[in-house]
Amino acid sequence: MAPGFNTRIFNSVTYVNNDNDSEFNYDDNTGELTLVTGGVFRVSGVSIVTYMDMENHTPSNSSYPGYCTVYDTSTNAQIATGTISNAASMLPSTFDAIFEATEGQSINVQHQVGADVNNIWLGIAENGSSNHLYASLVLEKLS
């Protein structure tokens, strides 16, 4: 994890649309989710950060709290700001928002914990299991 905002790359994205047509494209290299059509959407999810090795970690007050944000990648405008999270207890940053999007608009999720990110990670899944969930995103088209 780097100081400042870090882009989340999801291994799966859940999209709910009553019309049963795919209305987004997800780029698993950049983390950008591009909406094929405009409309009103609900976006919700969680983002968790953790320490690599809790046994050898000496707590510090410099950088524990953090949060995630959902933003428009073309304008950098925030769509949603997540709740405060904590790496030491793996308390998640949760977000839930309704927004109006234009055709072709791209969104992304980022997480930050400040400048001191020593031993803080966006996720640890050494065995490659998709059950080690550190972030989740649900996008629902409302109209």
JSON list of C-alpha atoms in Angstrom, two decimals:
[
{"chain": "A", "resi": 1, "resn": "MET", "atom": "CA", "xyz": [0.00, 0.00, 0.00]},
{"chain": "A", "resi": 2, "resn": "ALA", "atom": "CA", "xyz": [1.29, 3.45, -0.88]},
{"chain": "A", "resi": 3, "resn": "PRO", "atom": "CA", "xyz": [0.68, 6.73, 0.98]},
{"chain": "A", "resi": 4, "resn": "GLY", "atom": "CA", "xyz": [-2.53, 8.45, -0.12]},
{"chain": "A", "resi": 5, "resn": "PHE", "atom": "CA", "xyz": [-5.30, 6.82, -2.12]},
{"chain": "A", "resi": 6, "resn": "ASN", "atom": "CA", "xyz": [-4.83, 3.28, -3.47]},
{"chain": "A", "resi": 7, "resn": "THR", "atom": "CA", "xyz": [-7.07, 1.92, -6.23]},
{"chain": "A", "resi": 8, "resn": "ARG", "atom": "CA", "xyz": [-8.99, -1.26, -5.45]},
{"chain": "A", "resi": 9, "resn": "ILE", "atom": "CA", "xyz": [-8.85, -4.07, -8.00]},
{"chain": "A", "resi": 10, "resn": "PHE", "atom": "CA", "xyz": [-11.78, -6.44, -7.48]},
{"chain": "A", "resi": 11, "resn": "ASN", "atom": "CA", "xyz": [-11.67, -10.12, -8.34]},
{"chain": "A", "resi": 12, "resn": "SER", "atom": "CA", "xyz": [-15.46, -10.00, -8.77]},
{"chain": "A", "resi": 13, "resn": "VAL", "atom": "CA", "xyz": [-18.08, -7.27, -9.18]},
{"chain": "A", "resi": 14, "resn": "THR", "atom": "CA", "xyz": [-21.79, -7.81, -8.53]},
{"chain": "A", "resi": 15, "resn": "TYR", "atom": "CA", "xyz": [-24.21, -5.94, -10.75]},
{"chain": "A", "resi": 16, "resn": "VAL", "atom": "CA", "xyz": [-28.00, -6.02, -10.33]},
{"chain": "A", "resi": 17, "resn": "ASN", "atom": "CA", "xyz": [-30.23, -5.01, -13.23]},
{"chain": "A", "resi": 18, "resn": "ASN", "atom": "CA", "xyz": [-33.85, -6.06, -13.59]},
{"chain": "A", "resi": 19, "resn": "ASP", "atom": "CA", "xyz": [-33.58, -5.84, -17.40]},
{"chain": "A", "resi": 20, "resn": "ASN", "atom": "CA", "xyz": [-30.95, -8.63, -17.37]},
{"chain": "A", "resi": 21, "resn": "ASP", "atom": "CA", "xyz": [-28.60, -6.86, -19.75]},
{"chain": "A", "resi": 22, "resn": "SER", "atom": "CA", "xyz": [-24.99, -6.07, -19.01]},
{"chain": "A", "resi": 23, "resn": "GLU", "atom": "CA", "xyz": [-24.62, -2.35, -18.59]},
{"chain": "A", "resi": 24, "resn": "PHE", "atom": "CA", "xyz": [-21.03, -2.07, -17.44]},
{"chain": "A", "resi": 25, "resn": "ASN", "atom": "CA", "xyz": [-17.52, -3.05, -18.39]},
{"chain": "A", "resi": 26, "resn": "TYR", "atom": "CA", "xyz": [-14.97, -3.78, -15.67]},
{"chain": "A", "resi": 27, "resn": "ASP", "atom": "CA", "xyz": [-11.23, -3.40, -16.29]},
{"chain": "A", "resi": 28, "resn": "ASP", "atom": "CA", "xyz": [-9.44, -5.68, -13.85]},
{"chain": "A", "resi": 29, "resn": "ASN", "atom": "CA", "xyz": [-6.12, -3.98, -14.62]},
{"chain": "A", "resi": 30, "resn": "THR", "atom": "CA", "xyz": [-7.18, -0.45, -13.63]},
{"chain": "A", "resi": 31, "resn": "GLY", "atom": "CA", "xyz": [-10.18, -1.14, -11.38]},
{"chain": "A", "resi": 32, "resn": "GLU", "atom": "CA", "xyz": [-12.37, 1.12, -13.54]},
{"chain": "A", "resi": 33, "resn": "LEU", "atom": "CA", "xyz": [-16.02, 0.19, -13.90]},
{"chain": "A", "resi": 34, "resn": "THR", "atom": "CA", "xyz": [-17.48, 1.90, -16.99]},
{"chain": "A", "resi": 35, "resn": "LEU", "atom": "CA", "xyz": [-21.25, 2.29, -17.24]},
{"chain": "A", "resi": 36, "resn": "VAL", "atom": "CA", "xyz": [-22.47, 1.50, -20.75]},
{"chain": "A", "resi": 37, "resn": "THR", "atom": "CA", "xyz": [-25.74, 3.39, -20.22]},
{"chain": "A", "resi": 38, "resn": "GLY", "atom": "CA", "xyz": [-26.66, 6.31, -18.04]},
{"chain": "A", "resi": 39, "resn": "GLY", "atom": "CA", "xyz": [-29.26, 6.30, -15.30]},
{"chain": "A", "resi": 40, "resn": "VAL", "atom": "CA", "xyz": [-29.69, 6.26, -11.56]},
{"chain": "A", "resi": 41, "resn": "PHE", "atom": "CA", "xyz": [-27.52, 3.73, -9.73]},
{"chain": "A", "resi": 42, "resn": "ARG", "atom": "CA", "xyz": [-26.97, 2.52, -6.19]},
{"chain": "A", "resi": 43, "resn": "VAL", "atom": "CA", "xyz": [-23.40, 1.64, -5.29]},
{"chain": "A", "resi": 44, "resn": "SER", "atom": "CA", "xyz": [-22.53, -0.05, -2.02]},
{"chain": "A", "resi": 45, "resn": "GLY", "atom": "CA", "xyz": [-19.68, -2.06, -0.61]},
{"chain": "A", "resi": 46, "resn": "VAL", "atom": "CA", "xyz": [-16.81, -2.40, 1.83]},
{"chain": "A", "resi": 47, "resn": "SER", "atom": "CA", "xyz": [-13.05, -1.95, 1.80]},
{"chain": "A", "resi": 48, "resn": "ILE", "atom": "CA", "xyz": [-10.72, -3.43, 4.43]},
{"chain": "A", "resi": 49, "resn": "VAL", "atom": "CA", "xyz": [-7.01, -2.94, 5.08]},
{"chain": "A", "resi": 50, "resn": "THR", "atom": "CA", "xyz": [-4.84, -5.06, 7.35]},
{"chain": "A", "resi": 51, "resn": "TYR", "atom": "CA", "xyz": [-1.35, -5.55, 8.73]},
{"chain": "A", "resi": 52, "resn": "MET", "atom": "CA", "xyz": [0.87, -8.23, 7.22]},
{"chain": "A", "resi": 53, "resn": "ASP", "atom": "CA", "xyz": [2.19, -9.47, 10.58]},
{"chain": "A", "resi": 54, "resn": "MET", "atom": "CA", "xyz": [0.30, -8.48, 13.72]},
{"chain": "A", "resi": 55, "resn": "GLU", "atom": "CA", "xyz": [2.68, -10.36, 16.04]},
{"chain": "A", "resi": 56, "resn": "ASN", "atom": "CA", "xyz": [5.65, -8.23, 15.04]},
{"chain": "A", "resi": 57, "resn": "HIS", "atom": "CA", "xyz": [3.76, -4.95, 14.69]},
{"chain": "A", "resi": 58, "resn": "THR", "atom": "CA", "xyz": [4.32, -2.15, 17.18]},
{"chain": "A", "resi": 59, "resn": "PRO", "atom": "CA", "xyz": [1.17, 0.02, 17.29]},
{"chain": "A", "resi": 60, "resn": "SER", "atom": "CA", "xyz": [1.56, 3.66, 16.38]},
{"chain": "A", "resi": 61, "resn": "ASN", "atom": "CA", "xyz": [-0.96, 6.49, 16.36]},
{"chain": "A", "resi": 62, "resn": "SER", "atom": "CA", "xyz": [0.29, 7.96, 13.10]},
{"chain": "A", "resi": 63, "resn": "SER", "atom": "CA", "xyz": [-1.91, 6.25, 10.55]},
{"chain": "A", "resi": 64, "resn": "TYR", "atom": "CA", "xyz": [-4.57, 3.91, 11.90]},
{"chain": "A", "resi": 65, "resn": "PRO", "atom": "CA", "xyz": [-7.80, 5.50, 10.68]},
{"chain": "A", "resi": 66, "resn": "GLY", "atom": "CA", "xyz": [-8.58, 5.52, 7.00]},
{"chain": "A", "resi": 67, "resn": "TYR", "atom": "CA", "xyz": [-11.54, 5.32, 4.64]},
{"chain": "A", "resi": 68, "resn": "CYS", "atom": "CA", "xyz": [-12.47, 4.44, 1.10]},
{"chain": "A", "resi": 69, "resn": "THR", "atom": "CA", "xyz": [-14.12, 6.56, -1.54]},
{"chain": "A", "resi": 70, "resn": "VAL", "atom": "CA", "xyz": [-16.02, 5.92, -4.76]},
{"chain": "A", "resi": 71, "resn": "TYR", "atom": "CA", "xyz": [-15.24, 8.50, -7.39]},
{"chain": "A", "resi": 72, "resn": "ASP", "atom": "CA", "xyz": [-15.81, 9.47, -11.01]},
{"chain": "A", "resi": 73, "resn": "THR", "atom": "CA", "xyz": [-12.50, 8.73, -12.74]},
{"chain": "A", "resi": 74, "resn": "SER", "atom": "CA", "xyz": [-12.89, 11.45, -15.38]},
{"chain": "A", "resi": 75, "resn": "THR", "atom": "CA", "xyz": [-13.66, 14.33, -13.00]},
{"chain": "A", "resi": 76, "resn": "ASN", "atom": "CA", "xyz": [-12.24, 12.93, -9.71]},
{"chain": "A", "resi": 77, "resn": "ALA", "atom": "CA", "xyz": [-15.54, 13.94, -8.09]},
{"chain": "A", "resi": 78, "resn": "GLN", "atom": "CA", "xyz": [-16.47, 11.86, -5.06]},
{"chain": "A", "resi": 79, "resn": "ILE", "atom": "CA", "xyz": [-19.66, 9.85, -5.39]},
{"chain": "A", "resi": 80, "resn": "ALA", "atom": "CA", "xyz": [-19.49, 8.26, -1.93]},
{"chain": "A", "resi": 81, "resn": "THR", "atom": "CA", "xyz": [-17.19, 8.41, 1.07]},
{"chain": "A", "resi": 82, "resn": "GLY", "atom": "CA", "xyz": [-16.89, 5.35, 3.27]},
{"chain": "A", "resi": 83, "resn": "THR", "atom": "CA", "xyz": [-16.96, 5.17, 7.03]},
{"chain": "A", "resi": 84, "resn": "ILE", "atom": "CA", "xyz": [-13.74, 5.31, 9.03]},
{"chain": "A", "resi": 85, "resn": "SER", "atom": "CA", "xyz": [-11.82, 2.02, 9.06]},
{"chain": "A", "resi": 86, "resn": "ASN", "atom": "CA", "xyz": [-8.96, 0.66, 11.13]},
{"chain": "A", "resi": 87, "resn": "ALA", "atom": "CA", "xyz": [-6.14, -1.61, 9.91]},
{"chain": "A", "resi": 88, "resn": "ALA", "atom": "CA", "xyz": [-5.32, -3.04, 13.35]},
{"chain": "A", "resi": 89, "resn": "SER", "atom": "CA", "xyz": [-8.80, -4.49, 13.90]},
{"chain": "A", "resi": 90, "resn": "MET", "atom": "CA", "xyz": [-9.66, -4.87, 10.19]},
{"chain": "A", "resi": 91, "resn": "LEU", "atom": "CA", "xyz": [-12.71, -2.67, 10.75]},
{"chain": "A", "resi": 92, "resn": "PRO", "atom": "CA", "xyz": [-14.13, -2.11, 7.24]},
{"chain": "A", "resi": 93, "resn": "SER", "atom": "CA", "xyz": [-14.90, 1.17, 5.57]},
{"chain": "A", "resi": 94, "resn": "THR", "atom": "CA", "xyz": [-18.46, 0.83, 4.26]},
{"chain": "A", "resi": 95, "resn": "PHE", "atom": "CA", "xyz": [-20.19, 2.95, 1.62]},
{"chain": "A", "resi": 96, "resn": "ASP", "atom": "CA", "xyz": [-23.70, 3.21, 0.20]},
{"chain": "A", "resi": 97, "resn": "ALA", "atom": "CA", "xyz": [-24.85, 5.91, -2.21]},
{"chain": "A", "resi": 98, "resn": "ILE", "atom": "CA", "xyz": [-27.30, 6.66, -4.98]},
{"chain": "A", "resi": 99, "resn": "PHE", "atom": "CA", "xyz": [-25.99, 8.67, -7.93]},
{"chain": "A", "resi": 100, "resn": "GLU", "atom": "CA", "xyz": [-26.95, 9.67, -11.44]},
{"chain": "A", "resi": 101, "resn": "ALA", "atom": "CA", "xyz": [-24.50, 8.59, -14.12]},
{"chain": "A", "resi": 102, "resn": "THR", "atom": "CA", "xyz": [-24.05, 9.51, -17.75]},
{"chain": "A", "resi": 103, "resn": "GLU", "atom": "CA", "xyz": [-23.41, 7.04, -20.55]},
{"chain": "A", "resi": 104, "resn": "GLY", "atom": "CA", "xyz": [-19.76, 5.97, -20.54]},
{"chain": "A", "resi": 105, "resn": "GLN", "atom": "CA", "xyz": [-19.02, 7.31, -17.05]},
{"chain": "A", "resi": 106, "resn": "SER", "atom": "CA", "xyz": [-16.33, 5.37, -15.18]},
{"chain": "A", "resi": 107, "resn": "ILE", "atom": "CA", "xyz": [-16.10, 4.91, -11.44]},
{"chain": "A", "resi": 108, "resn": "ASN", "atom": "CA", "xyz": [-13.46, 3.49, -9.15]},
{"chain": "A", "resi": 109, "resn": "VAL", "atom": "CA", "xyz": [-12.96, 2.66, -5.46]},
{"chain": "A", "resi": 110, "resn": "GLN", "atom": "CA", "xyz": [-9.88, 3.81, -3.56]},
{"chain": "A", "resi": 111, "resn": "HIS", "atom": "CA", "xyz": [-8.73, 3.41, 0.05]},
{"chain": "A", "resi": 112, "resn": "GLN", "atom": "CA", "xyz": [-6.32, 5.56, 2.07]},
{"chain": "A", "resi": 113, "resn": "VAL", "atom": "CA", "xyz": [-4.83, 5.44, 5.56]},
{"chain": "A", "resi": 114, "resn": "GLY", "atom": "CA", "xyz": [-2.59, 8.50, 5.45]},
{"chain": "A", "resi": 115, "resn": "ALA", "atom": "CA", "xyz": [1.15, 8.78, 4.94]},
{"chain": "A", "resi": 116, "resn": "ASP", "atom": "CA", "xyz": [2.50, 6.11, 7.32]},
{"chain": "A", "resi": 117, "resn": "VAL", "atom": "CA", "xyz": [1.56, 2.84, 5.63]},
{"chain": "A", "resi": 118, "resn": "ASN", "atom": "CA", "xyz": [4.37, 0.65, 6.96]},
{"chain": "A", "resi": 119, "resn": "ASN", "atom": "CA", "xyz": [3.16, -2.98, 6.91]},
{"chain": "A", "resi": 120, "resn": "ILE", "atom": "CA", "xyz": [-0.42, -2.00, 5.96]},
{"chain": "A", "resi": 121, "resn": "TRP", "atom": "CA", "xyz": [-1.87, -3.93, 3.03]},
{"chain": "A", "resi": 122, "resn": "LEU", "atom": "CA", "xyz": [-5.00, -3.71, 0.88]},
{"chain": "A", "resi": 123, "resn": "GLY", "atom": "CA", "xyz": [-5.30, -7.47, 1.28]},
{"chain": "A", "resi": 124, "resn": "ILE", "atom": "CA", "xyz": [-3.34, -10.63, 1.89]},
{"chain": "A", "resi": 125, "resn": "ALA", "atom": "CA", "xyz": [-4.34, -13.82, 0.09]},
{"chain": "A", "resi": 126, "resn": "GLU", "atom": "CA", "xyz": [-1.22, -15.94, -0.18]},
{"chain": "A", "resi": 127, "resn": "ASN", "atom": "CA", "xyz": [-3.12, -19.04, -1.22]},
{"chain": "A", "resi": 128, "resn": "GLY", "atom": "CA", "xyz": [-5.09, -17.24, -3.95]},
{"chain": "A", "resi": 129, "resn": "SER", "atom": "CA", "xyz": [-8.47, -17.98, -2.37]},
{"chain": "A", "resi": 130, "resn": "SER", "atom": "CA", "xyz": [-11.35, -15.77, -3.49]},
{"chain": "A", "resi": 131, "resn": "ASN", "atom": "CA", "xyz": [-12.84, -16.30, -0.02]},
{"chain": "A", "resi": 132, "resn": "HIS", "atom": "CA", "xyz": [-10.30, -13.88, 1.50]},
{"chain": "A", "resi": 133, "resn": "LEU", "atom": "CA", "xyz": [-12.53, -10.85, 0.99]},
{"chain": "A", "resi": 134, "resn": "TYR", "atom": "CA", "xyz": [-10.93, -7.43, 1.50]},
{"chain": "A", "resi": 135, "resn": "ALA", "atom": "CA", "xyz": [-13.26, -5.41, -0.71]},
{"chain": "A", "resi": 136, "resn": "SER", "atom": "CA", "xyz": [-16.70, -5.79, -2.20]},
{"chain": "A", "resi": 137, "resn": "LEU", "atom": "CA", "xyz": [-18.69, -3.68, -4.65]},
{"chain": "A", "resi": 138, "resn": "VAL", "atom": "CA", "xyz": [-22.38, -3.96, -5.56]},
{"chain": "A", "resi": 139, "resn": "LEU", "atom": "CA", "xyz": [-23.80, -1.81, -8.35]},
{"chain": "A", "resi": 140, "resn": "GLU", "atom": "CA", "xyz": [-27.57, -1.71, -8.91]},
{"chain": "A", "resi": 141, "resn": "LYS", "atom": "CA", "xyz": [-29.36, 0.18, -11.66]},
{"chain": "A", "resi": 142, "resn": "LEU", "atom": "CA", "xyz": [-32.47, 1.81, -10.22]},
{"chain": "A", "resi": 143, "resn": "SER", "atom": "CA", "xyz": [-33.76, 3.59, -13.33]}
]
